Coordinates of N, CA and C in Angstrom, one line a residue:
G1 N 15.2 -9.1 4.8 CA 16.5 -9.5 4.2 C 17.5 -8.4 4.3
M2 N 18.7 -8.8 3.9 CA 19.8 -7.8 3.9 C 19.6 -6.6 3.0
G3 N 20.0 -5.5 3.4 CA 19.9 -4.3 2.6 C 20.7 -4.3 1.4
G4 N 20.3 -3.7 0.3 CA 21.1 -3.5 -0.9 C 21.0 -4.7 -1.8
I5 N 20.2 -5.6 -1.6 CA 20.2 -6.8 -2.5 C 19.1 -6.7 -3.6
G6 N 18.3 -5.6 -3.6 CA 17.3 -5.4 -4.6 C 15.9 -5.7 -4.3
K7 N 15.5 -5.9 -3.0 CA 14.1 -6.2 -2.7 C 13.2 -5.1 -3.2
T8 N 13.5 -3.9 -2.9 CA 12.6 -2.8 -3.3 C 12.5 -2.7 -4.8
T9 N 13.6 -2.9 -5.6 CA 13.5 -2.9 -7.0 C 12.6 -4.0 -7.5
L10 N 12.8 -5.2 -6.9 CA 11.9 -6.3 -7.3 C 10.4 -6.1 -7.0
V11 N 10.1 -5.5 -5.9 CA 8.8 -5.2 -5.5 C 8.2 -4.2 -6.5
M12 N 8.9 -3.1 -6.9 CA 8.5 -2.1 -7.8 C 8.2 -2.8 -9.2
E13 N 9.0 -3.7 -9.6 CA 8.8 -4.4 -10.9 C 7.6 -5.3 -10.8
I14 N 7.4 -6.0 -9.7 CA 6.2 -6.8 -9.6 C 5.0 -6.0 -9.6
G15 N 5.0 -4.8 -9.0 CA 3.8 -3.9 -9.0 C 3.5 -3.4 -10.4
A16 N 4.6 -3.1 -11.1 CA 4.4 -2.6 -12.5 C 3.9 -3.7 -13.4
K17 N 4.4 -4.9 -13.3 CA 4.0 -6.0 -14.1 C 2.5 -6.4 -13.8
A18 N 2.2 -6.4 -12.5 CA 0.8 -6.7 -12.2 C -0.2 -5.8 -12.8
S19 N 0.1 -4.5 -12.9 CA -0.7 -3.6 -13.6 C -0.8 -3.8 -15.1
E20 N 0.4 -4.0 -15.7 CA 0.5 -4.2 -17.1 C -0.3 -5.4 -17.6
V21 N -0.3 -6.5 -16.9 CA -0.9 -7.7 -17.4 C -2.4 -7.9 -16.9
D22 N -2.9 -6.8 -16.3 CA -4.3 -6.8 -15.9 C -4.6 -7.8 -14.8
Q23 N -3.6 -8.2 -14.0 CA -3.9 -9.1 -12.9 C -4.6 -8.4 -11.8
F24 N -4.4 -7.1 -11.7 CA -5.0 -6.2 -10.7 C -5.5 -5.0 -11.3
D25 N -6.6 -4.5 -10.8 CA -7.2 -3.2 -11.3 C -6.4 -2.0 -10.8
D26 N -6.0 -2.1 -9.5 CA -5.2 -1.1 -8.9 C -4.0 -1.7 -8.1
V27 N -2.9 -1.0 -8.1 CA -1.7 -1.4 -7.3 C -1.3 -0.2 -6.5
A28 N -1.1 -0.4 -5.2 CA -0.6 0.6 -4.3 C 0.7 0.1 -3.7
I29 N 1.7 1.0 -3.7 CA 3.0 0.6 -3.1 C 3.3 1.7 -2.0
A30 N 3.6 1.3 -0.8 CA 3.9 2.2 0.3 C 5.2 1.7 0.9
E31 N 6.1 2.6 1.1 CA 7.4 2.3 1.8 C 7.4 2.8 3.2
F32 N 7.7 1.9 4.1 CA 7.7 2.3 5.5 C 9.0 2.9 5.9
T33 N 9.0 3.7 6.9 CA 10.3 4.2 7.4 C 10.4 3.7 8.9
Q34 N 11.5 4.0 9.5 CA 11.7 3.6 10.9 C 10.6 4.2 11.8
E35 N 10.1 5.4 11.5 CA 9.1 6.0 12.3 C 7.7 5.5 12.2
H36 N 7.4 4.7 11.1 CA 6.1 4.2 10.9 C 5.0 5.3 10.9
D37 N 5.2 6.3 10.1 CA 4.2 7.4 10.0 C 3.0 6.9 9.3
L38 N 2.0 6.4 10.0 CA 0.8 5.8 9.4 C 0.0 6.7 8.6
V39 N -0.1 8.0 9.0 CA -0.8 9.0 8.2 C -0.2 9.1 6.8
K40 N 1.1 9.2 6.8 CA 1.8 9.3 5.5 C 1.6 8.0 4.6
I41 N 1.7 6.9 5.3 CA 1.6 5.6 4.6 C 0.1 5.5 4.0
Q42 N -0.8 5.8 4.9 CA -2.2 5.7 4.4 C -2.5 6.7 3.3
G43 N -1.9 7.9 3.3 CA -2.0 8.9 2.3 C -1.4 8.3 0.9
K44 N -0.3 7.7 1.0 CA 0.3 7.1 -0.2 C -0.5 6.0 -0.8
I45 N -1.0 5.1 0.0 CA -1.9 4.1 -0.5 C -3.2 4.7 -1.1
A46 N -3.8 5.6 -0.4 CA -5.0 6.3 -0.9 C -4.8 6.9 -2.2
K47 N -3.7 7.6 -2.3 CA -3.3 8.3 -3.6 C -3.2 7.3 -4.7
D48 N -2.5 6.2 -4.5 CA -2.3 5.2 -5.5 C -3.7 4.6 -5.9
L49 N -4.6 4.5 -5.0 CA -5.9 3.9 -5.3 C -7.0 5.0 -5.7
G50 N -6.5 6.2 -5.9 CA -7.5 7.3 -6.3 C -8.5 7.6 -5.3
L51 N -8.1 7.5 -4.0 CA -9.0 7.8 -2.9 C -8.6 9.0 -2.1
E52 N -9.5 9.9 -1.8 CA -9.1 11.1 -1.0 C -9.5 10.8 0.4
L53 N -8.5 11.1 1.3 CA -8.8 11.0 2.8 C -8.6 12.4 3.4
T54 N -9.5 12.7 4.3 CA -9.4 13.9 5.1 C -8.9 13.6 6.5
A55 N -8.5 14.6 7.2 CA -8.0 14.5 8.5 C -9.0 13.9 9.5
N56 N -10.3 14.1 9.2 CA -11.4 13.6 10.1 C -11.9 12.2 9.7
D57 N -11.4 11.7 8.6 CA -11.9 10.4 8.2 C -11.3 9.3 9.1
D58 N -12.0 8.2 9.3 CA -11.5 7.0 9.9 C -10.7 6.4 8.7
R59 N -9.4 6.8 8.6 CA -8.6 6.6 7.5 C -8.4 5.1 7.2
A60 N -8.1 4.3 8.3 CA -7.9 2.9 8.1 C -9.2 2.2 7.6
A61 N -10.3 2.6 8.2 CA -11.6 1.9 7.8 C -11.9 2.3 6.3
K62 N -11.6 3.5 5.9 CA -11.9 3.9 4.6 C -11.0 3.1 3.6
L63 N -9.8 3.0 3.9 CA -8.9 2.2 3.1 C -9.3 0.7 3.0
R64 N -9.7 0.1 4.2 CA -10.1 -1.3 4.2 C -11.3 -1.4 3.3
E65 N -12.3 -0.5 3.4 CA -13.5 -0.6 2.5 C -13.1 -0.5 1.1
R66 N -12.2 0.4 0.7 CA -11.8 0.5 -0.7 C -11.1 -0.7 -1.2
I67 N -10.3 -1.3 -0.4 CA -9.5 -2.4 -0.8 C -10.3 -3.7 -0.9
S68 N -11.1 -3.9 0.1 CA -11.8 -5.2 0.2 C -13.3 -5.1 -0.1
G69 N -13.9 -3.9 -0.2 CA -15.3 -3.8 -0.3 C -15.9 -3.7 -1.7
G70 N -15.0 -3.7 -2.7 CA -15.5 -3.4 -4.0 C -15.3 -4.6 -4.9
T71 N -15.5 -4.4 -6.2 CA -15.4 -5.4 -7.2 C -14.0 -5.4 -7.8
K72 N -13.2 -4.3 -7.5 CA -11.9 -4.2 -8.1 C -10.9 -5.1 -7.4
R73 N -9.9 -5.6 -8.2 CA -8.8 -6.4 -7.6 C -7.7 -5.5 -7.3
V74 N -7.3 -5.5 -6.0 CA -6.3 -4.5 -5.5 C -5.1 -5.2 -4.9
L75 N -4.0 -4.8 -5.3 CA -2.7 -5.3 -4.8 C -2.1 -4.2 -4.0
V76 N -1.8 -4.4 -2.7 CA -1.1 -3.4 -1.8 C 0.2 -4.0 -1.4
I77 N 1.3 -3.3 -1.8 CA 2.6 -3.8 -1.5 C 3.2 -2.8 -0.4
L78 N 3.6 -3.4 0.7 CA 4.2 -2.7 1.8 C 5.7 -3.0 1.8
D79 N 6.5 -2.1 1.6 CA 8.0 -2.3 1.5 C 8.7 -1.7 2.7
N80 N 9.7 -2.4 3.1 CA 10.6 -1.9 4.2 C 9.9 -2.1 5.6
V81 N 9.1 -3.1 5.7 CA 8.5 -3.3 7.0 C 9.4 -4.1 7.9
W82 N 9.9 -3.5 9.0 CA 10.9 -4.1 9.8 C 10.4 -4.7 11.1
T83 N 9.2 -4.2 11.5 CA 8.7 -4.7 12.8 C 7.3 -5.2 12.5
Q84 N 6.8 -5.9 13.5 CA 5.4 -6.4 13.4 C 4.4 -5.3 13.3
L85 N 3.4 -5.5 12.5 CA 2.5 -4.4 12.1 C 1.1 -4.9 12.2
N86 N 0.2 -4.0 12.8 CA -1.2 -4.3 12.8 C -1.8 -3.8 11.6
L87 N -2.2 -4.6 10.7 CA -2.7 -4.2 9.4 C -4.0 -3.5 9.5
W88 N -4.8 -3.7 10.5 CA -6.1 -3.0 10.7 C -5.9 -1.5 10.9
E89 N -4.7 -1.1 11.4 CA -4.4 0.3 11.6 C -3.9 1.0 10.3
V90 N -3.4 0.2 9.4 CA -3.0 0.8 8.2 C -4.2 1.0 7.3

């Protein structure tokens, strides 16, 4: 959508509310940039989920395992995605 109409503000509010009303155990919010720095994005998601990633980790696999492999309900919000994205890489 058009810039400046409040999408990011809305997303942040949704993330906060989802945590407050116990709909999700963990909420991670990552903002993309034009460069799509996957290491930085993975690091932000991991931090929000309380997960430590090292340079030698298979970062995407570790995040996938944390998000879908447990009993916790996890909401991951990706903001500012302008191009097609392979979520298996994130």
